[in-house]
């Protein structure tokens, strides 16, 4: 049986604009099991990165977490005072993002950037303890210890991202969120960095949420996938289940849009565009693009329901009162 390190319930995040509220995350609920690697996929604007920022409580105005619950090992993160949350960030839940390497301080040597994080959390009190731990961290992320004395401009993109991973794991968090951590890197370096992240995750016994849209990378890296569309989580399942037997029409089209090695054919795109989150369609948000839509889809929003252990789908096709189903 799996125990959950993270439980997300009915999470809502809106961005308040002059035109109205952009519902970036619309009631997402999911669990992350201990030592599990969960991938979140979807087109850009589907809400994946907003979920990541909300879990870290890093949503900034005009964004706002409007409701829901995030339990980290039973601790309700959304109810904590900001100072307590600041201590939990990095120590218990840490994030490596696509832009993280650009967030390194250009005028500070690598060791200072890691030291700041350690000092800020009151660990590794002496200079010697900190220097030893930084040397070990750099080694663990595959960098020579001499990197500690270097400035960011002296590092390649891959090295910078490894430094960001070293900062993210410096306090041995239980959950690591990796938001497209390698998308700015070339394919070979991408795989090396992902391998490093995975070996560190295993070593720490941590759980990972990997966010991205490269299904090939996901398939090699995670245990389970959650598919997001227009701010909703619409399907969850093991990598194998989603690749071989996608249940939601959007997931089916997403899988069909992947280039196939056997067919060597041009991949098919998904027709239409994601709806504006300012003005979501009524009913199922996918209905204007869905080849299987029927009347009920236009008026009733499907909710994610469990079809079997660790498998869920939000689609009336799987829950419809078939007597009422009519093709549109
Ligand atoms: Fe398509 Fe209806 Fe299922 Fe939505 S609920 S994905 S519109 S069949």
Short mmCIF file of C-alpha atoms and ligand atoms in Angstrom, two decimals:
data_model
loop_
_atom_site.label_atom_id
_atom_site.label_comp_id
_atom_site.label_asym_id
_atom_site.label_seq_id
_atom_site.Cartn_x
_atom_site.Cartn_y
_atom_site.Cartn_z
CA UNK A 1 0.00 0.00 0.00
CA UNK A 2 1.22 3.51 -0.82
CA UNK A 3 1.35 6.23 1.80
CA UNK A 4 1.02 9.81 0.66
CA UNK A 5 3.66 12.45 1.34
CA UNK A 6 1.54 15.12 -0.34
CA UNK A 7 -2.21 15.44 -0.67
CA UNK A 8 -3.74 18.19 -2.81
CA UNK A 9 -7.48 18.73 -2.51
CA UNK A 10 -9.72 20.94 -4.62
CA UNK A 11 -6.98 23.52 -5.31
CA UNK A 12 -8.18 26.73 -6.96
CA UNK A 13 -5.84 29.48 -8.18
CA UNK A 14 -7.09 32.59 -9.96
CA UNK A 15 -5.24 35.49 -11.56
CA UNK A 16 -7.26 38.66 -11.15
CA UNK A 17 -7.14 40.85 -14.25
CA UNK A 18 -9.14 43.87 -15.42
CA UNK A 19 -11.06 41.53 -17.69
CA UNK A 20 -11.98 39.23 -14.79
CA UNK A 21 -10.62 36.19 -12.96
CA UNK A 22 -8.42 33.82 -14.97
CA UNK A 23 -9.11 30.42 -13.45
CA UNK A 24 -5.62 28.96 -13.87
CA UNK A 25 -6.22 25.98 -11.58
CA UNK A 26 -9.77 24.85 -11.18
CA UNK A 27 -10.17 22.35 -8.36
CA UNK A 28 -7.15 20.08 -8.88
CA UNK A 29 -6.93 17.11 -6.50
CA UNK A 30 -4.16 14.53 -6.45
CA UNK A 31 -1.84 12.59 -4.15
CA UNK A 32 1.90 12.09 -4.32
CA UNK A 33 3.05 8.83 -2.80
CA UNK A 34 6.17 8.50 -0.71
CA UNK A 35 9.19 8.11 -3.01
CA UNK A 36 6.95 8.36 -6.06
CA UNK A 37 7.79 10.24 -9.26
CA UNK A 38 4.68 11.93 -10.61
CA UNK A 39 4.65 13.74 -13.94
CA UNK A 40 2.23 16.58 -14.74
CA UNK A 41 1.74 17.10 -18.48
CA UNK A 42 -0.43 19.31 -20.66
CA UNK A 43 -0.27 22.08 -23.23
CA UNK A 44 1.19 25.39 -22.13
CA UNK A 45 -1.39 27.32 -20.14
CA UNK A 46 -2.97 24.14 -18.77
CA UNK A 47 -2.10 25.10 -15.19
CA UNK A 48 0.86 22.78 -14.46
CA UNK A 49 3.31 25.48 -13.41
CA UNK A 50 0.65 27.32 -11.42
CA UNK A 51 0.04 24.11 -9.45
CA UNK A 52 3.79 23.93 -8.72
CA UNK A 53 3.92 27.55 -7.52
CA UNK A 54 0.80 27.03 -5.41
CA UNK A 55 2.33 23.98 -3.69
CA UNK A 56 5.35 26.15 -2.80
CA UNK A 57 2.98 29.01 -1.83
CA UNK A 58 4.81 31.23 -4.28
CA UNK A 59 1.79 32.59 -6.18
CA UNK A 60 2.21 36.35 -6.39
CA UNK A 61 -0.47 39.03 -7.03
CA UNK A 62 -2.50 39.34 -9.17
CA UNK A 63 -2.56 35.58 -8.60
CA UNK A 64 -4.25 34.17 -5.50
CA UNK A 65 -4.89 30.74 -4.06
CA UNK A 66 -8.66 30.89 -3.77
CA UNK A 67 -9.26 27.62 -2.02
CA UNK A 68 -8.29 24.05 -1.39
CA UNK A 69 -5.91 22.16 0.80
CA UNK A 70 -2.27 21.10 0.46
CA UNK A 71 -1.13 18.59 3.08
CA UNK A 72 2.60 17.89 3.26
CA UNK A 73 3.08 14.86 5.47
CA UNK A 74 -0.16 15.87 7.18
CA UNK A 75 0.82 19.54 7.61
CA UNK A 76 -1.65 21.97 6.04
CA UNK A 77 0.64 24.31 4.08
CA UNK A 78 -1.97 26.84 3.02
CA UNK A 79 -2.81 27.59 6.67
CA UNK A 80 0.75 28.21 7.90
CA UNK A 81 2.05 31.67 8.82
CA UNK A 82 4.42 32.97 6.10
CA UNK A 83 7.53 32.69 8.30
CA UNK A 84 6.85 29.00 9.03
CA UNK A 85 6.24 28.40 5.32
CA UNK A 86 9.54 30.10 4.49
CA UNK A 87 11.32 27.57 6.72
CA UNK A 88 9.46 24.66 5.14
CA UNK A 89 10.41 25.76 1.63
CA UNK A 90 13.70 24.10 0.74
CA UNK A 91 13.79 22.12 4.02
CA UNK A 92 10.70 20.01 3.28
CA UNK A 93 9.56 20.95 -0.23
CA UNK A 94 11.89 22.44 -2.84
CA UNK A 95 11.60 23.44 -6.45
CA UNK A 96 13.91 23.48 -9.45
CA UNK A 97 12.42 25.48 -12.29
CA UNK A 98 13.29 26.04 -15.92
CA UNK A 99 14.44 29.57 -15.16
CA UNK A 100 16.22 28.61 -11.93
CA UNK A 101 19.65 28.86 -13.51
CA UNK A 102 18.95 32.49 -14.36
CA UNK A 103 17.99 33.13 -10.74
CA UNK A 104 21.56 32.49 -9.56
CA UNK A 105 23.17 35.66 -8.26
CA UNK A 106 25.66 36.66 -11.01
CA UNK A 107 28.04 38.36 -8.58
CA UNK A 108 28.21 35.60 -5.95
CA UNK A 109 30.38 32.49 -6.09
CA UNK A 110 28.54 29.16 -6.04
CA UNK A 111 29.51 28.35 -2.43
CA UNK A 112 28.00 31.64 -1.23
CA UNK A 113 24.69 30.90 -2.90
CA UNK A 114 24.42 27.51 -1.19
CA UNK A 115 25.71 28.93 2.11
CA UNK A 116 22.97 31.57 2.07
CA UNK A 117 20.33 28.82 1.88
CA UNK A 118 21.96 26.84 4.71
CA UNK A 119 22.41 29.89 6.95
CA UNK A 120 18.89 31.08 6.27
CA UNK A 121 17.55 27.78 7.61
CA UNK A 122 19.97 27.68 10.54
CA UNK A 123 21.70 24.41 9.61
CA UNK A 124 25.39 23.51 9.28
CA UNK A 125 26.30 26.24 11.72
CA UNK A 126 30.08 26.39 11.39
CA UNK A 127 31.98 27.54 8.35
CA UNK A 128 33.81 24.23 8.16
CA UNK A 129 30.58 22.19 8.36
CA UNK A 130 29.10 24.30 5.58
CA UNK A 131 32.20 24.00 3.37
CA UNK A 132 32.26 20.21 3.77
CA UNK A 133 28.56 19.88 3.01
CA UNK A 134 28.82 22.15 -0.05
CA UNK A 135 31.73 20.07 -1.38
CA UNK A 136 29.69 16.89 -0.89
CA UNK A 137 26.60 18.41 -2.50
CA UNK A 138 28.55 19.50 -5.57
CA UNK A 139 30.01 16.03 -5.89
CA UNK A 140 26.54 14.49 -5.60
CA UNK A 141 25.21 16.63 -8.45
CA UNK A 142 28.19 15.65 -10.59
CA UNK A 143 30.24 18.85 -10.32
CA UNK A 144 33.89 19.15 -9.31
CA UNK A 145 34.39 20.65 -5.85
CA UNK A 146 36.28 23.54 -7.45
CA UNK A 147 32.90 24.73 -8.81
CA UNK A 148 32.29 26.18 -5.35
CA UNK A 149 34.72 29.01 -6.12
CA UNK A 150 33.23 29.82 -9.53
CA UNK A 151 30.77 32.52 -10.56
CA UNK A 152 27.63 31.67 -12.59
CA UNK A 153 29.05 33.21 -15.81
CA UNK A 154 31.89 30.68 -15.68
CA UNK A 155 29.43 27.75 -15.79
CA UNK A 156 27.67 26.08 -18.74
CA UNK A 157 23.84 25.84 -18.74
CA UNK A 158 24.02 22.22 -17.55
CA UNK A 159 26.42 23.13 -14.72
CA UNK A 160 24.19 26.02 -13.62
CA UNK A 161 21.18 23.73 -13.53
CA UNK A 162 23.20 21.24 -11.43
CA UNK A 163 24.04 24.06 -9.00
CA UNK A 164 20.30 24.80 -8.78
CA UNK A 165 19.66 21.13 -8.02
CA UNK A 166 22.38 21.26 -5.33
CA UNK A 167 20.60 24.25 -3.75
CA UNK A 168 17.23 22.48 -4.00
CA UNK A 169 18.51 19.36 -2.20
CA UNK A 170 20.84 21.08 0.28
CA UNK A 171 18.38 20.53 3.14
CA UNK A 172 17.24 17.08 1.98
CA UNK A 173 13.60 17.91 1.22
CA UNK A 174 10.92 15.23 1.19
CA UNK A 175 9.36 16.59 -2.02
CA UNK A 176 11.19 18.03 -5.02
CA UNK A 177 9.19 19.85 -7.69
CA UNK A 178 11.00 20.02 -11.01
CA UNK A 179 9.26 22.40 -13.44
CA UNK A 180 10.68 21.77 -16.91
CA UNK A 181 14.12 21.66 -15.28
CA UNK A 182 15.99 20.77 -18.45
CA UNK A 183 14.06 22.41 -21.26
CA UNK A 184 16.75 25.05 -21.88
CA UNK A 185 19.44 22.37 -22.27
CA UNK A 186 20.44 20.21 -25.22
CA UNK A 187 19.13 16.65 -25.32
CA UNK A 188 22.32 14.92 -24.12
CA UNK A 189 22.74 17.28 -21.14
CA UNK A 190 18.98 16.98 -20.45
CA UNK A 191 19.32 13.23 -19.95
CA UNK A 192 22.42 13.59 -17.81
CA UNK A 193 20.74 16.16 -15.56
CA UNK A 194 17.59 14.01 -15.26
CA UNK A 195 19.70 10.97 -14.35
CA UNK A 196 21.41 13.02 -11.64
CA UNK A 197 18.07 14.22 -10.31
CA UNK A 198 16.75 10.67 -10.22
CA UNK A 199 19.77 9.22 -8.42
CA UNK A 200 19.57 12.02 -5.83
CA UNK A 201 15.85 11.45 -5.38
CA UNK A 202 16.48 7.75 -4.74
CA UNK A 203 19.35 8.52 -2.37
CA UNK A 204 17.25 10.99 -0.36
CA UNK A 205 14.13 8.82 -0.45
CA UNK A 206 12.31 11.92 -1.73
CA UNK A 207 9.27 12.17 -4.00
CA UNK A 208 9.32 14.17 -7.21
CA UNK A 209 6.72 16.07 -9.20
CA UNK A 210 8.10 16.54 -12.70
CA UNK A 211 6.34 19.10 -14.85
CA UNK A 212 6.79 19.16 -18.59
CA UNK A 213 5.42 18.40 -22.00
CA UNK A 214 8.11 16.07 -23.33
CA UNK A 215 6.27 12.76 -23.08
CA UNK A 216 9.38 10.81 -24.07
CA UNK A 217 11.30 12.24 -21.13
CA UNK A 218 8.30 11.70 -18.85
CA UNK A 219 7.91 8.07 -19.88
CA UNK A 220 11.53 7.39 -18.96
CA UNK A 221 11.48 9.36 -15.73
CA UNK A 222 8.20 9.05 -13.82
CA UNK A 223 5.99 6.31 -12.36
CA UNK A 224 2.63 8.00 -12.80
CA UNK A 225 1.28 10.83 -14.92
CA UNK A 226 -1.42 13.44 -14.35
CA UNK A 227 -2.76 15.15 -17.48
CA UNK A 228 -3.92 18.75 -17.13
CA UNK A 229 -6.24 20.67 -19.40
CA UNK A 230 -7.54 24.23 -18.94
CA UNK A 231 -6.74 24.24 -15.22
CA UNK A 232 -8.26 20.80 -14.53
CA UNK A 233 -6.59 17.49 -13.84
CA UNK A 234 -8.41 15.28 -16.32
CA UNK A 235 -6.66 11.92 -16.15
CA UNK A 236 -4.21 10.15 -13.87
CA UNK A 237 -2.58 6.76 -14.22
CA UNK A 238 0.64 4.84 -14.50
CA UNK A 239 2.91 5.72 -17.42
CA UNK A 240 2.12 2.36 -18.98
CA UNK A 241 -1.65 2.78 -18.61
CA UNK A 242 -1.64 6.27 -20.10
CA UNK A 243 0.59 5.35 -23.01
CA UNK A 244 -1.19 2.11 -23.86
CA UNK A 245 -4.78 2.80 -22.87
CA UNK A 246 -5.56 6.51 -22.49
CA UNK A 247 -9.16 6.95 -21.31
CA UNK A 248 -9.80 10.66 -21.77
CA UNK A 249 -10.26 11.86 -25.39
CA UNK A 250 -7.73 14.67 -24.78
CA UNK A 251 -5.12 12.19 -23.51
CA UNK A 252 -5.81 10.00 -26.56
CA UNK A 253 -5.20 12.95 -28.89
CA UNK A 254 -2.13 13.98 -26.89
CA UNK A 255 -0.69 10.48 -27.28
CA UNK A 256 -1.61 10.40 -30.98
CA UNK A 257 0.22 13.70 -31.41
CA UNK A 258 3.50 12.08 -30.39
CA UNK A 259 5.82 11.09 -33.24
CA UNK A 260 5.88 7.30 -33.55
CA UNK A 261 9.12 5.45 -34.25
CA UNK A 262 7.32 2.67 -36.12
CA UNK A 263 5.10 4.82 -38.24
CA UNK A 264 7.63 7.55 -39.00
CA UNK A 265 4.66 9.68 -39.96
CA UNK A 266 4.00 13.31 -39.30
CA UNK A 267 2.44 13.58 -35.85
CA UNK A 268 -1.18 14.76 -35.75
CA UNK A 269 -1.85 17.93 -33.78
CA UNK A 270 -4.86 18.40 -31.53
CA UNK A 271 -7.50 20.39 -33.44
CA UNK A 272 -8.58 23.75 -32.05
CA UNK A 273 -7.16 25.81 -29.21
CA UNK A 274 -7.32 25.64 -25.47
CA UNK A 275 -10.22 27.82 -24.29
CA UNK A 276 -9.61 31.16 -22.61
CA UNK A 277 -9.42 30.63 -18.86
CA UNK A 278 -11.19 33.97 -18.48
CA UNK A 279 -14.21 32.53 -20.11
CA UNK A 280 -14.26 28.77 -19.73
CA UNK A 281 -16.83 26.90 -21.77
CA UNK A 282 -19.76 25.54 -19.80
CA UNK A 283 -19.74 21.83 -19.05
CA UNK A 284 -16.59 19.95 -19.99
CA UNK A 285 -13.87 22.49 -20.88
CA UNK A 286 -12.70 20.15 -23.66
CA UNK A 287 -16.10 19.85 -25.36
CA UNK A 288 -15.45 22.41 -28.16
CA UNK A 289 -12.47 20.28 -29.32
CA UNK A 290 -13.64 16.83 -28.35
CA UNK A 291 -14.46 14.37 -31.15
CA UNK A 292 -16.62 12.34 -28.72
CA UNK A 293 -18.64 15.19 -27.18
CA UNK A 294 -22.37 14.65 -26.65
CA UNK A 295 -25.11 16.90 -25.26
CA UNK A 296 -24.38 16.31 -21.57
CA UNK A 297 -20.78 17.49 -22.12
CA UNK A 298 -21.95 21.02 -22.92
CA UNK A 299 -23.82 21.53 -19.66
CA UNK A 300 -22.28 19.33 -16.97
CA UNK A 301 -18.64 19.53 -15.92
CA UNK A 302 -17.17 16.05 -15.41
CA UNK A 303 -15.14 15.51 -12.24
CA UNK A 304 -12.09 13.30 -11.84
CA UNK A 305 -13.27 9.95 -10.53
CA UNK A 306 -11.33 6.81 -9.71
CA UNK A 307 -11.86 4.00 -12.18
CA UNK A 308 -9.37 1.63 -10.58
CA UNK A 309 -6.46 1.85 -8.13
CA UNK A 310 -4.29 4.87 -9.09
CA UNK A 311 -6.37 5.49 -12.22
CA UNK A 312 -8.77 8.38 -12.56
CA UNK A 313 -10.55 10.17 -15.41
CA UNK A 314 -12.82 13.21 -15.74
CA UNK A 315 -15.04 12.37 -18.70
CA UNK A 316 -18.72 11.60 -19.04
CA UNK A 317 -17.92 8.79 -21.47
CA UNK A 318 -16.71 6.77 -18.52
CA UNK A 319 -19.41 7.86 -16.12
CA UNK A 320 -22.27 8.71 -18.43
CA UNK A 321 -25.75 7.46 -17.90
CA UNK A 322 -25.49 5.96 -21.36
CA UNK A 323 -29.25 6.14 -21.81
CA UNK A 324 -28.89 9.92 -21.87
CA UNK A 325 -25.91 9.96 -24.18
CA UNK A 326 -26.45 11.45 -27.57
CA UNK A 327 -23.88 12.22 -30.21
CA UNK A 328 -23.67 15.93 -30.97
FE1 LIG B 1 -15.32 14.75 -24.51
FE2 LIG B 1 -17.57 14.84 -23.13
FE3 LIG B 1 -15.54 13.42 -22.22
FE4 LIG B 1 -15.44 16.08 -22.21
S1 LIG B 1 -16.82 14.79 -21.03
S2 LIG B 1 -13.85 14.71 -22.86
S3 LIG B 1 -16.51 16.56 -24.10
S4 LIG B 1 -16.71 13.02 -24.09
#
